[in-house]
Coordinates of C-alpha atoms in Angstrom, one line a residue:
M1301 CA -169.0 104.6 -135.4
I1302 CA -166.4 101.8 -135.2
L1303 CA -168.8 99.2 -136.5
G1304 CA -168.8 98.7 -140.2
L1305 CA -165.3 100.1 -140.7
F1306 CA -163.9 96.6 -141.5
G1307 CA -164.6 95.3 -145.0
G1308 CA -164.1 92.0 -146.8
R1309 CA -165.6 88.6 -146.7
K1310 CA -166.1 87.4 -143.2
D1311 CA -164.3 84.2 -142.1
T1312 CA -166.8 81.9 -140.4
R1313 CA -164.2 80.8 -137.9
I1314 CA -164.0 84.2 -136.2
D1315 CA -167.1 83.6 -134.1
G1316 CA -165.6 80.4 -132.7
L1317 CA -162.3 82.1 -132.1
Y1318 CA -164.0 85.0 -130.3
A1319 CA -166.0 82.5 -128.1
A1320 CA -162.8 80.7 -127.2
I1321 CA -161.2 84.0 -126.2
M1322 CA -164.2 85.0 -124.1
A1323 CA -164.2 81.7 -122.3
Q1324 CA -160.5 82.0 -121.5
A1325 CA -160.9 85.6 -120.3
R1326 CA -163.6 84.3 -117.9
Q1327 CA -161.4 81.7 -116.2
P1328 CA -162.2 82.0 -112.5
S1329 CA -158.5 82.0 -111.5
L1330 CA -157.9 85.3 -113.2
Y1331 CA -160.3 86.9 -110.7
T1332 CA -159.3 84.9 -107.6
D1333 CA -155.6 84.1 -107.9
H1334 CA -154.7 87.2 -109.9
E1335 CA -157.1 89.5 -108.1
V1336 CA -158.7 91.1 -111.2
P1337 CA -161.8 92.9 -110.0
D1338 CA -164.9 90.8 -110.9
T1339 CA -166.7 93.9 -112.2
L1340 CA -167.8 95.2 -115.6
N1341 CA -164.5 97.0 -116.0
G1342 CA -162.5 94.0 -114.8
R1343 CA -164.2 91.6 -117.2
F1344 CA -163.9 94.2 -120.1
E1345 CA -160.2 94.6 -119.5
L1346 CA -159.5 90.9 -119.4
L1347 CA -161.5 90.2 -122.6
L1348 CA -159.8 93.1 -124.3
L1349 CA -156.3 91.8 -123.2
H1350 CA -157.0 88.4 -124.6
V1351 CA -158.2 89.8 -127.9
I1352 CA -155.1 91.9 -128.1
L1353 CA -152.9 88.8 -127.5
V1354 CA -154.5 87.0 -130.4
L1355 CA -154.1 90.1 -132.6
Y1356 CA -150.5 90.3 -131.6
R1357 CA -150.0 86.7 -132.9
L1358 CA -151.7 87.5 -136.2
K1359 CA -150.2 90.9 -136.9
S1360 CA -146.8 89.5 -138.1
E1361 CA -148.4 87.3 -140.8
D1362 CA -149.5 88.1 -144.3
A1363 CA -152.2 90.5 -145.4
A1364 CA -154.8 87.9 -145.6
T1365 CA -154.1 86.8 -142.0
R1366 CA -154.1 90.4 -140.7
E1367 CA -157.5 90.7 -142.3
K1368 CA -158.7 88.0 -139.9
G1369 CA -157.4 90.2 -137.1
R1370 CA -159.5 93.1 -138.3
Q1371 CA -162.5 90.8 -138.4
L1372 CA -161.8 89.7 -134.8
S1373 CA -161.7 93.4 -133.8
E1374 CA -165.0 93.9 -135.6
R1375 CA -166.5 90.9 -133.7
F1376 CA -165.4 92.4 -130.4
F1377 CA -167.1 95.7 -131.1
T1378 CA -170.3 93.9 -132.3
D1379 CA -170.3 92.1 -129.0
M1380 CA -169.9 95.3 -127.1
D1381 CA -172.7 96.9 -129.0
G1382 CA -175.0 94.0 -128.3
T1383 CA -174.0 93.9 -124.6
L1384 CA -174.7 97.5 -124.1
R1385 CA -178.2 97.1 -125.6
E1386 CA -178.9 94.1 -123.4
M1387 CA -177.9 96.2 -120.4
G1388 CA -180.6 98.7 -121.4
V1389 CA -178.4 101.4 -122.8
G1390 CA -180.5 103.6 -125.1
D1391 CA -180.0 103.8 -128.8
L1392 CA -178.7 107.4 -128.6
S1393 CA -176.2 106.5 -125.9
V1394 CA -174.7 103.4 -127.5
P1395 CA -172.6 105.1 -130.2
K1396 CA -171.1 107.4 -127.5
K1397 CA -170.1 104.4 -125.4
I1398 CA -168.8 102.5 -128.3
K1399 CA -166.7 105.5 -129.2
K1400 CA -165.3 105.5 -125.7
M1401 CA -164.6 101.8 -125.9
A1402 CA -162.8 102.3 -129.2
K1403 CA -160.5 104.9 -127.6
A1404 CA -159.7 102.4 -124.9
Y1405 CA -159.2 99.6 -127.4
F1406 CA -156.7 101.5 -129.5
G1407 CA -154.9 102.9 -126.5
R1408 CA -154.5 99.5 -124.9
L1409 CA -153.6 97.9 -128.2
G1410 CA -150.7 100.3 -128.6
A1411 CA -149.6 100.0 -124.9
Y1412 CA -149.7 96.2 -124.8
D1413 CA -148.0 95.8 -128.2
G1414 CA -145.2 98.1 -127.2
A1415 CA -144.7 96.3 -123.9
L1416 CA -144.7 92.9 -125.5
D1417 CA -142.3 94.1 -128.3
H1418 CA -139.7 95.2 -125.7
D1419 CA -140.5 92.7 -122.9
A1420 CA -137.1 91.0 -123.1
D1421 CA -135.3 94.2 -122.3
Q1422 CA -137.9 96.1 -120.3
P1423 CA -140.1 93.5 -118.5
E1424 CA -141.3 96.1 -116.1
D1425 CA -143.2 97.8 -118.9
L1426 CA -145.7 95.0 -119.2
V1427 CA -146.3 94.9 -115.5
A1428 CA -146.9 98.7 -115.5
V1429 CA -149.4 98.6 -118.4
I1430 CA -151.3 95.8 -116.7
D1431 CA -151.3 97.6 -113.4
R1432 CA -152.6 100.8 -114.8
N1433 CA -155.3 99.3 -116.9
V1434 CA -156.5 96.2 -115.0
F1435 CA -156.0 97.7 -111.5
P1436 CA -156.8 101.4 -112.1
D1437 CA -158.4 102.2 -108.7
A1438 CA -155.3 101.3 -106.6
A1439 CA -151.9 100.1 -107.6
N1440 CA -151.5 96.3 -107.3
L1441 CA -148.0 95.6 -108.6
G1442 CA -148.0 92.1 -107.1
A1443 CA -151.1 91.0 -108.9
A1444 CA -150.0 92.8 -112.0
A1445 CA -146.7 90.9 -111.9
T1446 CA -148.5 87.5 -111.7
L1447 CA -150.9 88.5 -114.5
A1448 CA -147.9 89.6 -116.6
A1449 CA -146.3 86.1 -116.2
Y1450 CA -149.5 84.6 -117.4
V1451 CA -149.7 87.1 -120.3
R1452 CA -146.1 86.2 -121.4
A1453 CA -147.0 82.5 -121.3
T1454 CA -150.1 83.1 -123.4
E1455 CA -148.1 85.1 -125.9
R1456 CA -145.6 82.2 -126.2
A1457 CA -148.3 79.6 -126.5
L1458 CA -150.0 81.6 -129.3
A1459 CA -146.6 82.1 -131.1
A1460 CA -146.1 78.4 -131.1
T1461 CA -149.6 77.7 -132.5
S1462 CA -150.1 77.7 -136.3
V1463 CA -152.3 80.4 -137.8
E1464 CA -154.8 77.8 -138.9
D1465 CA -155.1 76.4 -135.4
V1466 CA -155.4 79.9 -133.9
L1467 CA -158.2 80.8 -136.3
G1468 CA -159.8 77.4 -135.7
A1469 CA -159.8 78.1 -131.9
R1470 CA -157.4 75.2 -131.3
I1471 CA -155.3 77.0 -128.7
A1472 CA -153.6 75.4 -125.7
W1473 CA -154.2 78.3 -123.4
P1474 CA -152.0 78.4 -120.3
D1475 CA -153.7 77.8 -116.9
P1476 CA -153.8 81.1 -115.1
A1477 CA -153.6 79.4 -111.8
A1478 CA -150.1 78.1 -112.6
F1479 CA -148.8 81.7 -112.5
A1480 CA -150.4 82.8 -109.3
D1481 CA -147.1 82.9 -107.4
A1482 CA -145.0 84.5 -110.3
G1483 CA -143.1 87.7 -109.6
G1484 CA -142.4 90.9 -111.6
E1485 CA -141.3 94.5 -111.5
S1486 CA -143.0 97.9 -111.7
G1487 CA -142.9 100.8 -114.1
A1488 CA -145.0 103.4 -115.9
G1489 CA -148.0 102.5 -118.1
E1490 CA -150.5 104.0 -120.5
T1491 CA -154.3 104.7 -120.5
G1492 CA -156.8 104.4 -117.8
Q1493 CA -160.2 103.0 -116.8
V1494 CA -163.2 102.8 -119.0
E1495 CA -166.4 103.5 -116.9
E1496 CA -169.3 101.2 -117.2
T1497 CA -168.0 99.0 -119.9
P1498 CA -168.9 95.3 -120.2

């Protein structure tokens, strides 16, 4: 079980940060202008993507700040656990579904981190990872490219935001609609769809 693996005193700001991430991941433009499927899987992928972007900002800081990132991860899984139960998933099935989500989480974390690390030299990698994970049913490189432009802008905005402001949910998120006409390139990505995930 992934829950309970993270120790240490909890930072009370994490709930507010997670709420801000969730609100940004639900921006209507992401589903209309960027064509992300408005489904359980689509919403899961966008929420996970935004969590990963914040973790990417925090990972280069000191150990105390990285601990906040671990707490954010824990908050994500706590939310997924509660969402599954609200959907009526039985107690015996929840751990199995959380385990599947954890596999998706760590797979996407590695794929997105790698793509962002090498984006300057290999911009097609980010487009490919987004295409494979956010649009798994049918390739949509055009939509993946516009979403990649938004992701890059979000990464830059977070990088320009102090740790204290990030943890305090004082983040100037880019407007997804501003990147609806952005372009990009294709490539190969990692991981696939998670069935029936919130």
